[in-house]
Coordinates of C-alpha atoms and ligand atoms in Angstrom, one line a residue:
X1 CA 0.1 -0.1 0.0
X2 CA 1.3 3.5 -0.5
X3 CA 2.5 5.3 2.4
X4 CA 0.1 8.0 2.9
X5 CA 1.1 10.3 5.8
X6 CA -2.1 11.0 6.5
X7 CA -3.2 7.7 6.8
X8 CA -4.8 7.1 10.2
X9 CA -4.0 3.6 11.8
X10 CA -6.0 3.9 14.9
X11 CA -8.8 6.0 16.0
X12 CA -10.1 6.2 19.3
X13 CA -13.5 7.3 19.4
X14 CA -15.3 8.7 22.9
X15 CA -13.2 6.2 24.6
X16 CA -14.7 5.7 28.6
X17 CA -13.9 2.9 30.6
X18 CA -15.0 2.5 33.6
X19 CA -14.8 0.5 37.0
X20 CA -17.9 0.6 38.7
X21 CA -18.0 4.4 39.8
X22 CA -14.5 5.6 38.9
X23 CA -14.5 6.8 35.3
X24 CA -10.8 5.5 34.4
X25 CA -11.2 6.8 31.3
X26 CA -14.0 9.5 30.8
X27 CA -14.5 10.4 26.7
X28 CA -11.1 10.7 25.5
X29 CA -10.6 10.7 21.6
X30 CA -7.8 11.0 19.8
X31 CA -6.0 9.4 16.7
X32 CA -2.4 7.9 15.7
X33 CA -1.5 8.2 12.0
X34 CA 0.7 5.6 10.3
X35 CA 4.3 5.7 11.1
X36 CA 3.5 8.5 13.8
X37 CA 4.7 8.3 17.3
X38 CA 1.9 9.6 19.7
X39 CA 2.7 10.5 23.0
X40 CA 0.1 10.1 25.8
X41 CA 1.2 11.7 29.1
X42 CA -0.2 13.0 32.7
X43 CA 0.2 11.7 36.3
X44 CA 0.0 8.6 37.9
X45 CA -3.4 7.5 38.0
X46 CA -5.3 9.5 35.4
X47 CA -5.8 6.3 32.8
X48 CA -2.8 6.0 30.6
X49 CA -2.3 2.5 31.2
X50 CA -6.3 1.8 30.7
X51 CA -6.6 3.5 27.7
X52 CA -3.7 1.2 26.0
X53 CA -5.0 -1.8 27.6
X54 CA -8.4 -1.2 26.3
X55 CA -6.9 -0.8 22.9
X56 CA -5.6 -4.1 23.0
X57 CA -9.1 -5.3 24.1
X58 CA -8.0 -6.6 27.6
X59 CA -11.2 -4.7 28.4
X60 CA -15.0 -4.8 27.4
X61 CA -14.8 -1.2 26.7
X62 CA -17.6 0.9 28.6
X63 CA -18.2 3.3 26.2
X64 CA -17.1 4.4 22.3
X65 CA -15.3 3.0 19.8
X66 CA -11.8 1.7 18.7
X67 CA -10.9 1.7 15.1
X68 CA -7.7 -0.1 14.0
X69 CA -6.8 0.2 9.6
X70 CA -10.9 1.5 9.6
X71 CA -12.0 -1.4 11.4
X72 CA -14.0 -1.2 14.3
X73 CA -12.3 -3.5 16.9
X74 CA -13.9 -2.2 20.4
X75 CA -17.0 -1.3 21.1
X76 CA -18.7 0.1 23.6
X77 CA -22.7 1.1 24.4
X78 CA -22.5 3.4 27.2
X79 CA -23.7 6.2 24.7
X80 CA -26.4 3.9 23.5
X81 CA -27.9 3.1 26.9
X82 CA -27.6 6.3 28.0
X83 CA -29.9 7.5 24.9
X84 CA -32.6 5.2 25.7
X85 CA -32.6 6.2 29.3
X86 CA -32.7 9.5 28.2
X87 CA -35.8 9.4 25.6
X88 CA -37.1 7.1 28.1
X89 CA -36.9 10.2 30.7
X90 CA -37.7 13.1 28.6
X91 CA -40.9 10.8 27.2
X92 CA -42.0 10.5 30.3
X93 CA -41.8 14.0 31.5
X94 CA -43.5 15.2 28.0
X95 CA -46.2 12.9 28.6
X96 CA -46.8 13.6 32.1
X97 CA -46.8 17.4 31.5
X98 CA -49.6 17.1 28.2
X99 CA -51.7 15.0 31.0
X100 CA -51.2 17.9 33.2
X101 CA -52.6 20.1 30.5
X102 CA -55.4 17.4 29.5
X103 CA -56.6 17.7 33.3
X104 CA -56.8 21.3 33.5
X105 CA -58.5 21.9 29.5
X106 CA -60.4 18.8 28.8
X107 CA -61.6 20.4 25.3
X108 CA -57.8 19.9 24.2
X109 CA -58.0 16.4 25.0
X110 CA -58.3 14.9 21.5
X111 CA -55.2 17.0 20.2
X112 CA -53.1 16.1 23.4
X113 CA -53.5 12.4 22.9
X114 CA -52.3 13.0 19.7
X115 CA -49.2 14.3 20.5
X116 CA -48.6 11.8 23.2
X117 CA -49.3 8.9 20.6
X118 CA -46.5 10.4 18.4
X119 CA -44.0 11.0 21.8
X120 CA -44.3 7.3 22.7
X121 CA -43.9 6.6 18.9
X122 CA -40.8 8.8 18.8
X123 CA -39.4 7.0 21.9
X124 CA -39.9 3.7 20.4
X125 CA -38.2 4.8 17.3
X126 CA -35.2 5.9 19.3
X127 CA -34.9 2.5 21.7
X128 CA -35.2 0.6 18.5
X129 CA -32.2 2.2 16.4
X130 CA -29.7 2.5 20.0
X131 CA -30.9 -1.1 20.5
X132 CA -29.9 -2.2 16.9
X133 CA -26.2 0.0 17.6
X134 CA -26.0 -2.3 20.6
X135 CA -26.3 -4.9 19.3
X136 CA -23.3 -3.9 16.4
X137 CA -21.2 -2.5 18.8
X138 CA -21.5 -6.4 20.7
X139 CA -21.1 -7.7 17.2
X140 CA -17.8 -5.9 16.5
X141 CA -16.3 -6.4 19.6
X142 CA -16.4 -9.8 19.6
X143 CA -15.8 -10.8 15.8
X144 CA -13.1 -8.3 15.6
X145 CA -10.5 -10.7 15.0
X146 CA -12.4 -12.7 12.7
X147 CA -13.4 -10.3 10.7
X148 CA -9.7 -8.7 11.0
X149 CA -8.7 -11.9 9.1
X150 CA -11.3 -11.9 6.2
X151 CA -10.0 -8.3 5.5
X152 CA -6.2 -9.4 5.5
X153 CA -7.7 -12.6 2.9
X154 CA -9.3 -10.0 1.2
X155 CA -6.0 -8.1 1.0
X156 CA -3.8 -11.2 -0.3
X157 CA -6.3 -12.4 -2.6
X158 CA -6.6 -8.6 -4.4
X159 CA -2.4 -8.7 -4.4
X160 CA -2.0 -12.3 -5.9
X161 CA -5.3 -11.2 -8.3
X162 CA -3.2 -8.9 -9.5
X163 CA 0.0 -11.2 -9.7
X164 CA -1.7 -13.8 -11.3
X165 CA -2.9 -11.6 -14.4
X166 CA 0.2 -10.2 -14.6
X167 CA 2.0 -14.1 -14.9
X168 CA -0.9 -15.7 -17.0
X169 CA 1.1 -16.0 -20.1
X170 CA 3.7 -17.9 -18.2
X171 CA 3.2 -20.8 -17.0
X172 CA 6.5 -21.6 -14.7
X173 CA 5.9 -18.0 -12.7
X174 CA 2.0 -19.1 -12.0
X175 CA 3.2 -22.1 -10.5
X176 CA 5.6 -20.4 -8.3
X177 CA 3.1 -17.7 -7.6
X178 CA 0.4 -20.5 -6.5
X179 CA 2.6 -21.7 -4.1
X180 CA 3.3 -18.0 -2.6
X181 CA -0.1 -17.6 -2.5
X182 CA -1.0 -20.7 -0.5
X183 CA 1.5 -19.7 1.8
X184 CA -0.1 -16.1 2.0
X185 CA -3.2 -17.0 2.8
X186 CA -2.7 -19.3 5.4
X187 CA -1.1 -16.5 7.1
X188 CA -3.9 -14.2 6.5
X189 CA -6.3 -16.8 7.9
X190 CA -4.5 -17.1 11.1
X191 CA -3.8 -13.7 11.5
X192 CA -5.0 -12.0 14.6
X193 CA -5.3 -8.6 15.8
X194 CA -3.3 -9.0 18.8
X195 CA -0.3 -9.5 17.1
X196 CA -0.9 -6.9 14.9
X197 CA -0.9 -4.3 18.1
X198 CA 1.6 -5.2 20.3
X199 CA 2.0 -3.8 24.4
X200 CA 5.5 -3.1 26.0
X201 CA 3.9 -3.3 29.9
X202 CA 4.8 -0.8 32.5
X203 CA 6.1 -3.8 34.2
X204 CA 7.6 -5.9 31.5
X205 CA 10.9 -5.8 33.2
X206 CA 10.2 -7.5 36.2
X207 CA 7.3 -9.6 34.5
X208 CA 10.2 -11.8 32.3
X209 CA 9.2 -15.5 33.4
X210 CA 12.7 -16.2 35.6
X211 CA 12.6 -19.7 34.3
X212 CA 12.6 -18.9 30.3
X213 CA 14.9 -18.8 28.3
X214 CA 15.5 -15.9 26.2
X215 CA 15.0 -17.7 23.6
X216 CA 12.2 -19.0 24.5
X217 CA 10.5 -15.7 25.8
X218 CA 11.2 -13.7 22.4
X219 CA 9.9 -16.6 20.5
X220 CA 6.7 -16.8 22.4
X221 CA 4.6 -15.0 20.5
X222 CA 5.6 -16.9 17.3
X223 CA 5.1 -20.3 19.3
X224 CA 1.9 -19.3 20.0
X225 CA 0.9 -18.5 16.5
X226 CA 1.0 -22.2 15.4
X227 CA 5.0 -21.9 14.3
X228 CA 6.9 -25.1 14.7
X229 CA 9.6 -24.8 12.6
X230 CA 12.6 -24.3 15.3
X231 CA 15.2 -23.7 12.6
X232 CA 13.0 -20.6 11.5
X233 CA 12.2 -19.5 15.5
X234 CA 16.0 -19.2 16.1
X235 CA 16.8 -17.5 13.1
X236 CA 14.3 -15.0 13.5
X237 CA 15.0 -14.6 17.7
X238 CA 18.9 -14.0 16.3
X239 CA 17.6 -11.5 14.1
X240 CA 15.9 -9.4 16.3
X241 CA 18.3 -9.8 19.3
X242 CA 21.0 -8.6 17.2
X243 CA 18.1 -5.8 15.9
X244 CA 17.8 -4.6 19.5
X245 CA 21.7 -4.1 20.2
X246 CA 21.9 -7.5 21.8
X247 CA 23.7 -10.8 20.4
X248 CA 23.1 -14.1 19.5
X249 CA 24.9 -15.6 22.6
X250 CA 22.1 -14.1 24.6
X251 CA 19.3 -16.1 23.7
X252 CA 20.1 -19.3 25.9
X253 CA 20.6 -17.2 29.0
X254 CA 18.1 -16.5 31.3
X255 CA 16.1 -13.2 32.5
X256 CA 18.3 -12.3 35.9
X257 CA 21.6 -12.7 34.0
X258 CA 21.0 -9.0 32.5
X259 CA 20.8 -5.5 33.6
X260 CA 17.5 -3.6 33.6
X261 CA 18.1 -1.7 30.2
X262 CA 18.7 -5.3 28.7
X263 CA 15.8 -6.4 29.8
X264 CA 14.0 -3.6 28.6
X265 CA 15.6 -4.7 25.3
X266 CA 14.3 -8.4 25.5
X267 CA 10.7 -7.2 26.5
X268 CA 11.1 -5.0 22.8
X269 CA 12.7 -7.8 21.0
X270 CA 9.9 -9.7 22.2
X271 CA 6.7 -7.4 21.0
X272 CA 8.7 -6.6 18.1
X273 CA 9.0 -10.3 16.9
X274 CA 5.9 -10.6 16.0
X275 CA 6.0 -7.8 13.2
X276 CA 3.7 -5.5 14.5
X277 CA 1.8 -2.5 12.8
X278 CA 1.7 -0.7 16.3
X279 CA 3.2 -1.1 19.3
X280 CA 1.9 1.1 22.7
X281 CA 5.3 1.3 25.0
X282 CA 3.4 2.0 28.3
X283 CA 6.5 3.8 30.5
X284 CA 9.1 1.3 28.9
X285 CA 12.1 3.8 30.6
X286 CA 10.4 4.6 33.9
X287 CA 12.0 2.1 35.8
X288 CA 15.4 2.7 34.2
X289 CA 18.2 4.3 35.2
X290 CA 18.3 7.9 33.8
X291 CA 21.8 7.1 32.3
X292 CA 20.3 4.1 30.0
X293 CA 16.8 5.5 29.4
X294 CA 18.2 7.8 26.0
X295 CA 19.5 4.5 25.3
X296 CA 16.5 2.6 25.0
X297 CA 14.4 5.6 23.5
X298 CA 17.6 5.7 21.0
X299 CA 16.4 1.8 20.1
X300 CA 13.0 2.9 19.9
X301 CA 13.6 5.3 17.1
X302 CA 15.7 3.2 15.3
X303 CA 13.1 0.2 14.7
X304 CA 10.4 3.0 14.1
X305 CA 12.4 3.6 11.0
X306 CA 13.8 0.3 9.9
X307 CA 10.2 -0.9 11.3
X308 CA 8.1 1.2 9.9
X309 CA 6.2 1.3 13.1
X310 CA 3.8 3.4 14.6
X311 CA 3.8 3.8 18.3
X312 CA 1.8 5.4 21.3
X313 CA 4.1 6.2 23.9
X314 CA 3.1 6.1 27.2
X315 CA 4.8 8.4 29.6
X316 CA 3.9 10.5 33.2
X317 CA 6.1 13.7 32.2
X318 CA 6.5 15.8 29.0
X319 CA 10.4 15.8 29.3
X320 CA 11.1 12.2 28.2
X321 CA 8.0 12.6 25.1
X322 CA 9.5 16.0 23.9
X323 CA 12.1 14.4 21.6
X324 CA 10.6 11.3 20.5
X325 CA 7.0 12.2 19.7
X326 CA 4.8 14.0 16.7
X327 CA 2.1 14.9 18.9
X328 CA 1.3 14.7 22.7
X329 CA -2.1 14.3 24.4
X330 CA -2.3 15.2 27.8
X331 CA -4.4 13.4 30.3
X332 CA -5.9 14.6 33.6
X333 CA -8.2 12.3 35.8
X334 CA -9.4 10.0 33.3
X335 CA -10.1 13.2 30.5
X336 CA -7.6 14.3 27.5
X337 CA -7.0 18.1 28.5
X338 CA -5.0 19.4 25.5
X339 CA -3.6 17.6 22.2
X340 CA -1.2 19.4 20.0
X341 CA 1.7 18.5 17.8
X342 CA 4.6 18.4 20.1
X343 CA 6.2 21.5 18.8
X344 CA 3.3 23.8 19.3
X345 CA 2.4 21.9 22.6
X346 CA 5.9 23.0 23.6
X347 CA 5.2 26.7 22.0
X348 CA 1.7 27.4 23.5
X349 CA 0.8 25.7 26.5
X350 CA -2.9 26.3 27.2
X351 CA -4.4 24.2 29.8
X352 CA -3.3 25.0 33.1
X353 CA -2.3 21.6 33.8
X354 CA 0.1 21.2 30.5
X355 CA 1.6 24.3 32.0
X356 CA 2.2 22.8 35.9
X357 CA 3.7 19.6 33.7
X358 CA 6.0 21.8 31.4
X359 CA 7.0 23.9 34.7
X360 CA 8.0 20.4 36.7
X361 CA 10.3 19.8 33.8
X362 CA 14.4 20.8 35.1
X363 CA 16.1 23.5 33.1
X364 CA 19.3 22.2 31.7
X365 CA 20.8 26.2 31.9
X366 CA 21.4 26.1 36.0
X367 CA 20.3 30.0 36.3
X368 CA 17.0 29.6 34.9
X369 CA 16.8 26.2 36.9
X370 CA 17.3 28.2 39.9
X371 CA 14.5 30.6 38.9
X372 CA 11.9 28.0 37.7
X373 CA 9.0 27.6 39.8
X374 CA 6.5 25.2 39.4
X375 CA 2.8 25.7 38.2
X376 CA 0.8 23.7 41.1
X377 CA -2.7 22.6 39.4
X378 CA -6.3 23.1 41.2
X379 CA -8.8 21.3 39.1
X380 CA -11.3 23.3 41.3
X381 CA -10.0 26.6 42.0
X382 CA -9.0 26.7 38.2
X383 CA -12.7 26.1 36.6
X384 CA -16.0 27.0 37.0
X385 CA -17.8 24.8 35.0
X386 CA -21.1 25.0 37.0
X387 CA -23.1 26.6 34.0
X388 CA -20.5 27.1 31.3
X389 CA -19.7 23.5 30.1
X390 CA -16.5 22.2 29.0
X391 CA -15.8 20.0 25.8
X392 CA -12.3 19.4 23.3
X393 CA -12.3 22.6 21.4
X394 CA -10.1 23.1 18.3
X395 CA -8.3 26.7 19.2
X396 CA -5.6 26.6 16.4
X397 CA -5.6 24.0 14.0
X398 CA -4.5 20.6 15.2
X399 CA -4.2 22.2 18.6
X400 CA -7.2 21.2 21.1
X401 CA -8.1 22.1 24.6
X402 CA -10.5 21.1 27.0
X403 CA -12.2 24.2 27.8
X404 CA -15.6 26.1 28.0
X405 CA -16.5 29.3 26.5
X406 CA -15.0 31.5 28.4
X407 CA -11.6 29.8 28.7
X408 CA -11.4 29.5 24.9
X409 CA -12.4 33.3 24.4
X410 CA -9.5 33.5 27.1
X411 CA -6.8 31.1 25.3
X412 CA -7.7 33.0 21.8
X413 CA -6.8 36.2 23.3
X414 CA -3.5 35.2 24.6
X415 CA -2.6 33.8 21.4
X416 CA -4.0 37.1 19.3
X417 CA -6.7 35.2 17.5
Ligands
ATP501 N1 -8.2 -3.3 36.6 C1 -9.0 -2.1 37.5 N2 -9.5 -2.3 38.1 C2 -10.1 -1.0 39.0 N3 -9.3 -0.1 39.0 C3 -8.8 0.0 38.3 C4 -8.1 -0.9 36.6 N4 -7.4 -0.6 36.4 C5 -6.9 0.6 37.0 N5 -7.9 1.2 37.6 C6 -7.8 2.3 38.1 O1 -8.0 3.5 37.1 C7 -7.3 4.6 37.1 C8 -6.2 4.8 36.2 O2 -5.2 3.4 36.1 P1 -3.8 3.4 35.4 O3 -3.4 2.4 35.4 O4 -4.7 3.8 33.4 O5 -3.1 4.9 35.6 P2 -2.0 5.7 34.8 O6 -2.0 6.6 34.1 O7 -1.4 4.4 34.0 O8 -0.9 5.6 36.2 P3 0.2 5.4 36.4 O9 1.3 6.4 36.0 O10 0.8 5.0 37.9 O11 1.1 4.5 35.3 C9 -6.6 4.3 38.1 O12 -7.5 5.6 39.3 C10 -6.8 2.8 39.3 O13 -6.3 2.6 40.5
MG502 MG1 0.4 3.1 34.1

């Protein structure tokens, strides 16, 4: 496929993930373009990991939809259930009011009864429509793997239809193609979404199984996917080890024989061996020594270029994502509060929470560092959302801030718009 710079690989729409009363992620939307590194930042507990885990379908998400390569792979039902509850309540209130009018003015009875009937019909229509959407969401969520592999099969079929056509006067070439076609078709039929979206887990360094050799750890995904050819597996493991800056001799050793940085390389190797399109890296360097952090960032940058990876990079401070991300989304308590291209976010941070995160970054210049003051963000003192309600607004092209009308006007004034 032609590499279109603006091709969206992952689209998260109104994602909500609630755990009982706790809204760990609440109505979060963003998309990630092919080849892009998207940084997701925010303090501990704001919902970054939950967002990542929702994308790889660890949860039945509460609300919203997630699309991968234009296919809906996760779907919640919150918004449809809310729509049903709302229309029921609205209809009930409206009918009550109409009945009251009839009681007061009996001569209006027939007119008002017609209105009541219309209200009931409208309510039934909305309920039926949303029940259908709930059913579709459940279907998409449950069948996304099957549908995904169907799409992969279609892609292979289209690709080979063209190749067969080109080789139609060449029997030798056609025979060769037939074999290739069979192989690729088998792979496509077995393709699972989970192998195309890989996640490096937050605690992955600690989580490497101490009883497994590095070879076994790295090859696990291949084995789970039904690959049995030992020679192929070994070759692949060696290739990946070298790719992540380790050596093939490491394959027979155990995790405890490695440093933190090396273990993280093993974790990365284990994710990229599946040749994923999207890599979700959940704080891949936060457990590492500062001196090692840059090495791992460099490695990820290298892999991104060599393997054409798209990365969702999760971190809790902005300094880490600054040099690595094309765009950054800032989360606060389950909500996305600001989203912009990296340079734009650093040049014009608008949301007070983003400003507070920026003020936490130590400055390289000692004079400036001495004068640096930390801005503390206090949501309650900062915003009055009692009447003027907030939503995500595009203040500059591609620069979104969660704010209300009054704040939007202020931000625009600050920017001289
Ligand atoms: N499985 C779960 N069940 C119940 N609550 C959960 C679950 N997973 C996360 N939470 C809660 O959801 C909120 C968001 O957690 P999450 O792990 O997504 O935060 P985070 O931004 O990744 O934080 P950190 O920077 O500490 O990793 C927290 O309040 C957390 O306690
Ligand atoms: Mg986390």
